[in-house]
mmCIF file of C-alpha atoms and ligand atoms in Angstrom:
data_model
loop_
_atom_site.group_PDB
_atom_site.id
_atom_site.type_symbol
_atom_site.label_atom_id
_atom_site.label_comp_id
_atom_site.label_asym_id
_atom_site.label_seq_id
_atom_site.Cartn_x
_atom_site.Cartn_y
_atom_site.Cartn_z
ATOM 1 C CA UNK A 1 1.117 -6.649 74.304
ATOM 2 C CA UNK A 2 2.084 -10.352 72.787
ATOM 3 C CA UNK A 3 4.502 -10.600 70.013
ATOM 4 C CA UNK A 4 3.127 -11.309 66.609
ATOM 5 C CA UNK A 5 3.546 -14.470 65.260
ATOM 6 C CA UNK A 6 5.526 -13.830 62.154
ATOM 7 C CA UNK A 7 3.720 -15.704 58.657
ATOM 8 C CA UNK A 8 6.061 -18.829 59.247
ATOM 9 C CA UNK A 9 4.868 -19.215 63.029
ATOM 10 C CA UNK A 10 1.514 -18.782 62.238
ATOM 11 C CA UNK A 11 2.084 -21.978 60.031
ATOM 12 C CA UNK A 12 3.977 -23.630 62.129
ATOM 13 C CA UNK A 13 1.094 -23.775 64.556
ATOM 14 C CA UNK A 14 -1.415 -24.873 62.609
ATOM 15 C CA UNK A 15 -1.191 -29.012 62.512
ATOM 16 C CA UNK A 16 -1.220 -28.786 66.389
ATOM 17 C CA UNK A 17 -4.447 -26.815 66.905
ATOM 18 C CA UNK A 18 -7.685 -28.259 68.244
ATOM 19 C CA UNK A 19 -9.840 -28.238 64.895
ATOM 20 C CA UNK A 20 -7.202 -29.584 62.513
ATOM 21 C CA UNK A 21 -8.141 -33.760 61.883
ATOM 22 C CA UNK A 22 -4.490 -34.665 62.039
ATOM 23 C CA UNK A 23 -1.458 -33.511 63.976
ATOM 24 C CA UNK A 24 1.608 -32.421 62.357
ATOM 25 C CA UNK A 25 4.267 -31.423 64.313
ATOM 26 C CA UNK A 26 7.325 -28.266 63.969
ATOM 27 C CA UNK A 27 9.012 -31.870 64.632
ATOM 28 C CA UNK A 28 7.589 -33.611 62.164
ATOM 29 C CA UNK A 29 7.188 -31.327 59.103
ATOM 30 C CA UNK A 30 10.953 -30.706 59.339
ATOM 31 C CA UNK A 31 11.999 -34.464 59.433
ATOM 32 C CA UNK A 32 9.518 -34.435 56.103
ATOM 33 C CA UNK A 33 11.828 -31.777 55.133
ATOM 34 C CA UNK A 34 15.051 -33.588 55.660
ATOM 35 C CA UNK A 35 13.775 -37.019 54.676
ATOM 36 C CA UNK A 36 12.375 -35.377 51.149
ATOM 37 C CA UNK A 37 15.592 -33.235 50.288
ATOM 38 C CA UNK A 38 17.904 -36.179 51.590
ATOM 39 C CA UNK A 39 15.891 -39.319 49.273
ATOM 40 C CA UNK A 40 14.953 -37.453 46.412
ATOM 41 C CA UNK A 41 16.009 -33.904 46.110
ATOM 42 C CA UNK A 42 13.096 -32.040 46.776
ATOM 43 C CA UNK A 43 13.302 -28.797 48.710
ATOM 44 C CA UNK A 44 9.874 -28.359 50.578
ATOM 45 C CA UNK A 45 9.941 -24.461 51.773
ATOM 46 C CA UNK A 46 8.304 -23.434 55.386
ATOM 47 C CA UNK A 47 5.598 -21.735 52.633
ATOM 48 C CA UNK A 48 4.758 -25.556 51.471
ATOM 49 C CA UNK A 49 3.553 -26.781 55.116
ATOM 50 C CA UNK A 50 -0.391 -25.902 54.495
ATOM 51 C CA UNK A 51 0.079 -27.995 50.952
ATOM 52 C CA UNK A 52 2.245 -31.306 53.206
ATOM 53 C CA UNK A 53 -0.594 -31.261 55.583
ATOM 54 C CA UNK A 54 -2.935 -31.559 52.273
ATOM 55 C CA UNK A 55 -1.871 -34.284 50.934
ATOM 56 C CA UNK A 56 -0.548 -36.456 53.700
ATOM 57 C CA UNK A 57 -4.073 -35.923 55.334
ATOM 58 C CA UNK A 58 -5.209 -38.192 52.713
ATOM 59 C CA UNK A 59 -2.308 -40.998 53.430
ATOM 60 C CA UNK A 60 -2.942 -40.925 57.097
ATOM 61 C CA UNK A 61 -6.798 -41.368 56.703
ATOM 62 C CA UNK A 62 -6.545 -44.186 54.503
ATOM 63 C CA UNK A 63 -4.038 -45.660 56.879
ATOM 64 C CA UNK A 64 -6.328 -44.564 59.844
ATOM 65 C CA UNK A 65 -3.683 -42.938 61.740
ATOM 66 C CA UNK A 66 -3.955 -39.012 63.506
ATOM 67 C CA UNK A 67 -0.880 -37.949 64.160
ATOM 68 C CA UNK A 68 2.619 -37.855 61.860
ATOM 69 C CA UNK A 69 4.389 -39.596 64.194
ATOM 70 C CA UNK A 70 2.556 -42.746 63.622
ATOM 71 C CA UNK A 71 2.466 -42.239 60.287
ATOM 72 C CA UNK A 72 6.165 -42.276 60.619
ATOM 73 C CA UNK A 73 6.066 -45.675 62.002
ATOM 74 C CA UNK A 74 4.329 -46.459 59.128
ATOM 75 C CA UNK A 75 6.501 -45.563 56.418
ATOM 76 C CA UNK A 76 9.272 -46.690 58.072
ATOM 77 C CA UNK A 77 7.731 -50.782 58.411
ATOM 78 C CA UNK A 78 6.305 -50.808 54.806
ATOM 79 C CA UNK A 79 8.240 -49.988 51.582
ATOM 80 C CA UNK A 80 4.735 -49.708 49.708
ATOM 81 C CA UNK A 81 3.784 -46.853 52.063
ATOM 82 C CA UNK A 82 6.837 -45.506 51.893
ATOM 83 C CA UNK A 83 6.782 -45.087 48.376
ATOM 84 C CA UNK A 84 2.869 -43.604 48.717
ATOM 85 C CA UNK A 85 4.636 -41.306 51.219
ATOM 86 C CA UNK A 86 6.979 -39.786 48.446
ATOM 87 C CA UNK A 87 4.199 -39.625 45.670
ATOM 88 C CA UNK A 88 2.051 -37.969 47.325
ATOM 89 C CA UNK A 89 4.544 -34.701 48.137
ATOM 90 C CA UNK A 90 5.433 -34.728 43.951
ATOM 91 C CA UNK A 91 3.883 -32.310 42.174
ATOM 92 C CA UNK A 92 2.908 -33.651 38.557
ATOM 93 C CA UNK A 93 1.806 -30.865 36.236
ATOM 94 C CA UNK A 94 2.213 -31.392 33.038
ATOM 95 C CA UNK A 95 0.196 -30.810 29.400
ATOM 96 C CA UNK A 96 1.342 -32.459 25.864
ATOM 97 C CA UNK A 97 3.462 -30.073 23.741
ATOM 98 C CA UNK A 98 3.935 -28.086 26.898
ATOM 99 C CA UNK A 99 6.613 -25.245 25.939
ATOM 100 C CA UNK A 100 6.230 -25.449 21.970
ATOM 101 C CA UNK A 101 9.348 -24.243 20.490
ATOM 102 C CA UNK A 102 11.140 -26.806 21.955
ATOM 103 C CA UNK A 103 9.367 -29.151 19.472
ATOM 104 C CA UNK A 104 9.808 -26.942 17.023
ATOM 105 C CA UNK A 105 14.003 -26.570 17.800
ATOM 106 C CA UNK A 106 13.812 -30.860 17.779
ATOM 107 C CA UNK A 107 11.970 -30.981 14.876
ATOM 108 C CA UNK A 108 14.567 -28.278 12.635
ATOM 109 C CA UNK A 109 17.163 -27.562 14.342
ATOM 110 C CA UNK A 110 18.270 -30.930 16.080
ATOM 111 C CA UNK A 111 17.432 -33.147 13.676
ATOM 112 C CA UNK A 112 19.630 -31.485 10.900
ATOM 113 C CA UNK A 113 22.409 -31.427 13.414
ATOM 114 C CA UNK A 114 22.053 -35.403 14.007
ATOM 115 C CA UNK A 115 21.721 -36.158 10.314
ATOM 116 C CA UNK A 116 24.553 -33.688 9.425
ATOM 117 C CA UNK A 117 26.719 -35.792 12.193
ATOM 118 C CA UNK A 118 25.888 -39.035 10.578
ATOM 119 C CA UNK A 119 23.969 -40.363 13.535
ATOM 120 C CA UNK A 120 22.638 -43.778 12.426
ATOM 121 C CA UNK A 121 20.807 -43.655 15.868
ATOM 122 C CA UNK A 122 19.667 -41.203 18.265
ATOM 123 C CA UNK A 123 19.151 -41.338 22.100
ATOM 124 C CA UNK A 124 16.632 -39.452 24.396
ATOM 125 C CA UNK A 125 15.761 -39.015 27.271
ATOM 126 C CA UNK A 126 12.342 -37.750 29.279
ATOM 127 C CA UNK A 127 13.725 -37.670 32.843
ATOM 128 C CA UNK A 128 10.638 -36.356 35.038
ATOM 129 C CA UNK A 129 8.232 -37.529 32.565
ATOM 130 C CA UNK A 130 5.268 -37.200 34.874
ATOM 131 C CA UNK A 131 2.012 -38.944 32.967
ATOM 132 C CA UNK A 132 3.721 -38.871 29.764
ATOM 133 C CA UNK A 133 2.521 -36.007 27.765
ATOM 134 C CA UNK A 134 6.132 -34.857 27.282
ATOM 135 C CA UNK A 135 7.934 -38.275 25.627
ATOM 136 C CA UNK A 136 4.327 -38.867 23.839
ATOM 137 C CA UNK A 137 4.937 -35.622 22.602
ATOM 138 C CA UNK A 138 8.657 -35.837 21.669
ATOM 139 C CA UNK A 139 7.638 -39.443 19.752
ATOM 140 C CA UNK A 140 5.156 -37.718 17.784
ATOM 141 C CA UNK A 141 7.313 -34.415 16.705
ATOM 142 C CA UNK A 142 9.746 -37.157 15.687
ATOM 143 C CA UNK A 143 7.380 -38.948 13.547
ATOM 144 C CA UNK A 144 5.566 -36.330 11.740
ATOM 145 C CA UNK A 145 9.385 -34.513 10.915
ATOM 146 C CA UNK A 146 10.521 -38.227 9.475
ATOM 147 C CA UNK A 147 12.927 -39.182 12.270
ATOM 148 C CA UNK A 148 12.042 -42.756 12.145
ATOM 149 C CA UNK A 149 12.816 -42.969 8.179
ATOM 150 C CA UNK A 150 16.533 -40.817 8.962
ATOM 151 C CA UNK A 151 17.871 -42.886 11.496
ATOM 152 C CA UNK A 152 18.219 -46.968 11.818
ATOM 153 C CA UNK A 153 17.104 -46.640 15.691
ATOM 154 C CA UNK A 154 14.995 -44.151 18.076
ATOM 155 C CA UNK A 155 15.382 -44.680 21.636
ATOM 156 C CA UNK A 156 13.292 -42.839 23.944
ATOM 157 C CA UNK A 157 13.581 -43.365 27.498
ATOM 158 C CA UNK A 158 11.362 -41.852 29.518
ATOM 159 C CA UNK A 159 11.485 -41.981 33.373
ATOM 160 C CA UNK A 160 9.940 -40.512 37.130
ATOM 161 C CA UNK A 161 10.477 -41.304 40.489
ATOM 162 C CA UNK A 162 6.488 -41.373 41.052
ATOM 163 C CA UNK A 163 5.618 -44.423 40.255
ATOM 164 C CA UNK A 164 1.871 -43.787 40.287
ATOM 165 C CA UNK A 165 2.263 -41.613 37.381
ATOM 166 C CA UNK A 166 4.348 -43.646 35.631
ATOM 167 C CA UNK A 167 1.517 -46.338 35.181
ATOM 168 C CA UNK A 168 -0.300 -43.281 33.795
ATOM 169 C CA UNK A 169 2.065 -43.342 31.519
ATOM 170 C CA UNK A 170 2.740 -46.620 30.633
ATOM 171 C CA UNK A 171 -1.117 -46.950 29.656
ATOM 172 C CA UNK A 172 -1.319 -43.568 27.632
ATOM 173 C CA UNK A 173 -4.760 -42.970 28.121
ATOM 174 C CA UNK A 174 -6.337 -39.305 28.570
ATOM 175 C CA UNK A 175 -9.129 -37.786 28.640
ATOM 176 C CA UNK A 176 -10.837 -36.084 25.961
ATOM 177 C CA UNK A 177 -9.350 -32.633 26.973
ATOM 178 C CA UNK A 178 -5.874 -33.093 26.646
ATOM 179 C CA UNK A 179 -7.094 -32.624 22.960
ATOM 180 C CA UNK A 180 -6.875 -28.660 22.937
ATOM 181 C CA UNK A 181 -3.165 -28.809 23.217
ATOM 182 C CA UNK A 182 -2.291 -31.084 20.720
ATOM 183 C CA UNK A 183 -1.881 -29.351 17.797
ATOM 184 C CA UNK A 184 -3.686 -30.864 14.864
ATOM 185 C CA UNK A 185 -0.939 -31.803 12.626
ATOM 186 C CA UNK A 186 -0.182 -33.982 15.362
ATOM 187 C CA UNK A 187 -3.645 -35.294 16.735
ATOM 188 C CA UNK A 188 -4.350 -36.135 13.172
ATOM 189 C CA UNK A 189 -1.067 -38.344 12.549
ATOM 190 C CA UNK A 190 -0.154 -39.707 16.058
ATOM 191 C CA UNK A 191 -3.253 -40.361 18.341
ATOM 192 C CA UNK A 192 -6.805 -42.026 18.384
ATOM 193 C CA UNK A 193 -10.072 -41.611 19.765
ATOM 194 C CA UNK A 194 -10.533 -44.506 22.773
ATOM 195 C CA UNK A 195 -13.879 -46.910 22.091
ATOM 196 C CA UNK A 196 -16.108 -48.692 24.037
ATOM 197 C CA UNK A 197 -14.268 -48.528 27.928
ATOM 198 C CA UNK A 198 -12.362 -45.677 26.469
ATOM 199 C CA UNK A 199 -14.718 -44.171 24.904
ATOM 200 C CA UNK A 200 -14.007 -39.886 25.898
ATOM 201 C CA UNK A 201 -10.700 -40.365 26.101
ATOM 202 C CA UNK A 202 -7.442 -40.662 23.502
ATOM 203 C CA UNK A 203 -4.566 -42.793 23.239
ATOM 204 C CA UNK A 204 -1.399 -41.955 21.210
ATOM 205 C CA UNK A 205 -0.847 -45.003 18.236
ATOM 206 C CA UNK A 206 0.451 -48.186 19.804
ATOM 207 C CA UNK A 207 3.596 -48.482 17.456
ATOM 208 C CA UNK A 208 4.518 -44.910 18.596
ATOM 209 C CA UNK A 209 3.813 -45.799 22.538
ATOM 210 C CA UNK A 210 6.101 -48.466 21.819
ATOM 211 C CA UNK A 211 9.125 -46.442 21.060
ATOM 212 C CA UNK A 212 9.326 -45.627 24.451
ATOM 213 C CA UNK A 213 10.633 -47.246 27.387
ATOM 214 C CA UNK A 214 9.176 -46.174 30.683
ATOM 215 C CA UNK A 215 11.109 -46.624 33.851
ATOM 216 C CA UNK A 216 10.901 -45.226 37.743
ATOM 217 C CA UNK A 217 13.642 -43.469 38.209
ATOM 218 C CA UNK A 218 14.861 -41.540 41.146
ATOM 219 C CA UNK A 219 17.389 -38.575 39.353
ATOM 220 C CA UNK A 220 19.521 -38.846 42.839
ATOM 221 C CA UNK A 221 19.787 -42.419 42.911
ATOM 222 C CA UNK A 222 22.490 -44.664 40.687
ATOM 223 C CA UNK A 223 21.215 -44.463 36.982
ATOM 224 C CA UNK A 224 21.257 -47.845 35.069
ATOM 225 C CA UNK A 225 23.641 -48.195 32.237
ATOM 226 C CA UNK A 226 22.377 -46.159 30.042
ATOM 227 C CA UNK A 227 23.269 -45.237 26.124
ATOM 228 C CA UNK A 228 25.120 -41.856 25.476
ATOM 229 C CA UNK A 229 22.000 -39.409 24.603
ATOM 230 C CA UNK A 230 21.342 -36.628 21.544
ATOM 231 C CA UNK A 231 19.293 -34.990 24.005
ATOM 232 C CA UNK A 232 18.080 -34.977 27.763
ATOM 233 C CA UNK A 233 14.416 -32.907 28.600
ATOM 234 C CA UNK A 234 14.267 -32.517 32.270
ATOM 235 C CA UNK A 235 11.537 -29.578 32.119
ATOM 236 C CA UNK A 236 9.791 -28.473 35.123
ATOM 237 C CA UNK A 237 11.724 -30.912 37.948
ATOM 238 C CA UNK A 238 14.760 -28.923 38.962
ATOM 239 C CA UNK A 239 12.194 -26.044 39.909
ATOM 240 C CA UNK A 240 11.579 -28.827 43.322
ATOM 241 C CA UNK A 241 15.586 -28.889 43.838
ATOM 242 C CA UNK A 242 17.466 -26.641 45.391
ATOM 243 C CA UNK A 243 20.452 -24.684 43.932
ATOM 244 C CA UNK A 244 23.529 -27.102 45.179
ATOM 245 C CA UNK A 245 21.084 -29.932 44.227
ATOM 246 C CA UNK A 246 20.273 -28.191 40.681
ATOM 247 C CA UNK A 247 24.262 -28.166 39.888
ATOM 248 C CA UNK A 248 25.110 -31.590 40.851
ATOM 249 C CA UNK A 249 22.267 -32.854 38.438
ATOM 250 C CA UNK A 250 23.210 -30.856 35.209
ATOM 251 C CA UNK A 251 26.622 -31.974 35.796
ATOM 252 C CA UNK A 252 25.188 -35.719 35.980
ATOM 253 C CA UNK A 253 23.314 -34.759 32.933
ATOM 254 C CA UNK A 254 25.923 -33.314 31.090
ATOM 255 C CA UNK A 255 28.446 -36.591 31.657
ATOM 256 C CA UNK A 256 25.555 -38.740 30.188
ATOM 257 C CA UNK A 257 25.028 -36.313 27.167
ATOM 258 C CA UNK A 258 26.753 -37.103 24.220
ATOM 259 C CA UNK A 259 29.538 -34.313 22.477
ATOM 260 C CA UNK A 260 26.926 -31.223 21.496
ATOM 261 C CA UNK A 261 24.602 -33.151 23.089
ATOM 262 C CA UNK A 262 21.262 -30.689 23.460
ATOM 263 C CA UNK A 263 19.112 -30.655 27.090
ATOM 264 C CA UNK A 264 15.775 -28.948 27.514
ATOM 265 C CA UNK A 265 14.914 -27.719 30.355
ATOM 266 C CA UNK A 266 11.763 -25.760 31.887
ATOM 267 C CA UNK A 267 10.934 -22.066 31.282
ATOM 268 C CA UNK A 268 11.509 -21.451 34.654
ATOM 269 C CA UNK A 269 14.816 -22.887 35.380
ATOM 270 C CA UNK A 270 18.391 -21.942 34.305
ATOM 271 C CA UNK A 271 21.359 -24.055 33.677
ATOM 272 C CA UNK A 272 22.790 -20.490 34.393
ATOM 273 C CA UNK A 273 25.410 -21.874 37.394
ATOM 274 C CA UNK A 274 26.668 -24.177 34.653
ATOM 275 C CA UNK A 275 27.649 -22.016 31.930
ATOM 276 C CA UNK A 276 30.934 -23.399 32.076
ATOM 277 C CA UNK A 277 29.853 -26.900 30.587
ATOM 278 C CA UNK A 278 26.289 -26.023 28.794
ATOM 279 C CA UNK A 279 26.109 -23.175 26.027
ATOM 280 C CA UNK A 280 22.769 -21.539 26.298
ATOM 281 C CA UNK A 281 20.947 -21.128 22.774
ATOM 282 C CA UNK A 282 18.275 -19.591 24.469
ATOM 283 C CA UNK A 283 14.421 -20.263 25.331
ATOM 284 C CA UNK A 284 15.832 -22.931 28.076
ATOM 285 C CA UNK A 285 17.638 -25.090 25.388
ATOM 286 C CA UNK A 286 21.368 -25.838 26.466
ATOM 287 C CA UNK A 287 24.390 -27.472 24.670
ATOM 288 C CA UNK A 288 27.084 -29.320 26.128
ATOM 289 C CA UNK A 289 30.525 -27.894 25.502
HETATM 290 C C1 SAM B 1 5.941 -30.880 37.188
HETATM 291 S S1 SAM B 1 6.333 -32.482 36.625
HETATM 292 C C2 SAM B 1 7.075 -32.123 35.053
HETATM 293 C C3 SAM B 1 6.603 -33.048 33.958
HETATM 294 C C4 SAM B 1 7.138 -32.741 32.562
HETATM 295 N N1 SAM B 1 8.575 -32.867 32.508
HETATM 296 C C5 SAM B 1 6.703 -31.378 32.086
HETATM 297 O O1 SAM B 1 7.510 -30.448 32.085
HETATM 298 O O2 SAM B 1 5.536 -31.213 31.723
HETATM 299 C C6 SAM B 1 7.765 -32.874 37.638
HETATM 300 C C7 SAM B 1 8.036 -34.370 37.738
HETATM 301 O O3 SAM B 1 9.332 -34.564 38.307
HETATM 302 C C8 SAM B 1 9.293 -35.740 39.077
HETATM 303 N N2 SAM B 1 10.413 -35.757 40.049
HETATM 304 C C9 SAM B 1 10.577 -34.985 41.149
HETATM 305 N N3 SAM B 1 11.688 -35.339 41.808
HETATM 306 C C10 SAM B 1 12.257 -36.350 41.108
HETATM 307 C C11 SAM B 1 13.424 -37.154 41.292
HETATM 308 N N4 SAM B 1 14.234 -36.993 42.342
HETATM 309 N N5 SAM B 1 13.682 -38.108 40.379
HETATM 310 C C12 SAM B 1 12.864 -38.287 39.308
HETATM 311 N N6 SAM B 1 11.747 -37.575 39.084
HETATM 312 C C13 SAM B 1 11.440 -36.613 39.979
HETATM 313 C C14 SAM B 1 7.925 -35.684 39.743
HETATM 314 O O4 SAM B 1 7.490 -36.950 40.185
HETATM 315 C C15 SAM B 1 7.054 -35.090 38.636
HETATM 316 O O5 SAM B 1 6.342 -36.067 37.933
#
């Protein structure tokens, strides 16, 4: 009797069989691998091989190529493709006002602490800021709590490594939808209904969209020089990384954080291995010691 093919072998065959459009190699799905955790952090598990072949299908029939390995060529000639490459293996998910209490700790808890330090200005930072629901949403739970009367200057920088996103971003446009998690304190203060082209769709009030500075930003790359921040949200990005990866970024973060300086992060992921340099107040909100 044969040997049966254990789950991962099963995968492994499947970009080299007859009916699949494309062929993707053992070979080549582990140089994506490598080349993905080696550029920009991102740990793609043996499980993530049916969702590669997904979305590089679509790359290689718009480039009219069958097989990786040309595809390789490809991305190797052209710094455009290259970049679609990458993109295209991020995973974007995001929502406004995702993970609530953190607006509600920003709105109470950090902004006493920053006025009770004497800030005149205050530094953050979105960093993974997908399509920009999360520094839309910071801006606005700074507004409605007053921020912008309490301190001289607000500086938001918000940044990704996609950089299709970030033009999402930069043009703050959404549909309709996105409504049902904006709560209506907010919705009614901070964003407006789009008209004519944009009509079915909402935008968040130009003088708040221009509080923020949107850059691409690859975490693993050198950052520009940057302010010392108040607070860092990285939510739902170091979920891609792997654990050594994880621990060399909080300790980035916590260098660029100021003293008490707070960082968010997503309600999956733990600044646990770092307890030595970030206090945890719970709910995934950290302090710098
Ligand atoms: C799931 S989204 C999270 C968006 C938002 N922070 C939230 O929690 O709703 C993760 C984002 O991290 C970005 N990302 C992944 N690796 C990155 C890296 N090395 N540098 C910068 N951004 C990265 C992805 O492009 C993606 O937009």
């Amino acid at each position: 009797m044969g040997r049966v093919l254990t789950q991962a072998e099963g995968v492994a065959t499947m970009g080299i069989t007859e009916d699949k459009e494309f062929e993707l190699t053992d070979k080549d799905f582990k140089y994506i691998q490598w080349y993905m955790h080696k550029s920009v952090g991102i740990f793609l598990s043996d499980r993530k091989r049916t969702m590669v072949y997904g979305r590089l299908s679509r790359q290689m029939r718009a480039q009219g190529v069958r097989r990786f390995t040309d595809y390789k060529e490809i991305i190797e000639n052209s710094e455009a493709e290259r970049i679609n490459f990458i993109n295209s293996l991020t995973t974007n998910k995001t929502e406004f006002f995702r993970e609530m209490h953190h607006f509600e700790f920003l709105e109470g808890t950090a902004l006493d602490q920053w006025k009770h330090q004497g800030n005149s200005s205050i530094n953050i930072w979105s960093a993974g800021c997908s399509t920009g629901q999360e520094p839309y949403s910071i801006v606005s739970s700074l507004f409605i709590s007053g921020a912008f009367e309490a301190f001289d200057t607000v500086n938001i920088f918000a940044s990704d490594l996609d950089t299709s996103v970030l033009d999402h971003a930069k043009a703050g446009i959404y549909d309709e939808e996105a409504i049902e998690t904006i709560p209506e304190q907010y919705l009614k203060s901070c964003f407006v209904k789009g008209r004519g082209q944009h009509k079915g769709k909402i935008k968040i009030k130009k003088g708040l969209q221009q509080q923020i500075i949107f850059n691409q930003l690859n975490l693993f790359d050198e950052w520009p020089k940057m302010p010392e921040y108040d607070l860092i949200s990285c939510r739902n990005v170091m979920i891609y990384f792997d654990r050594e990866t994880q621990i060399a970024l909080l300790k980035r973060f916590h260098q660029a954080l100021k003293p008490n300086g707070i960082l968010f992060i997503g309600h999956s992921e733990s600044a646990g291995p770092c307890s030595d340099i970030f206090h945890h107040l719970g709910h995934t909100i950290y302090v710098k010691q």
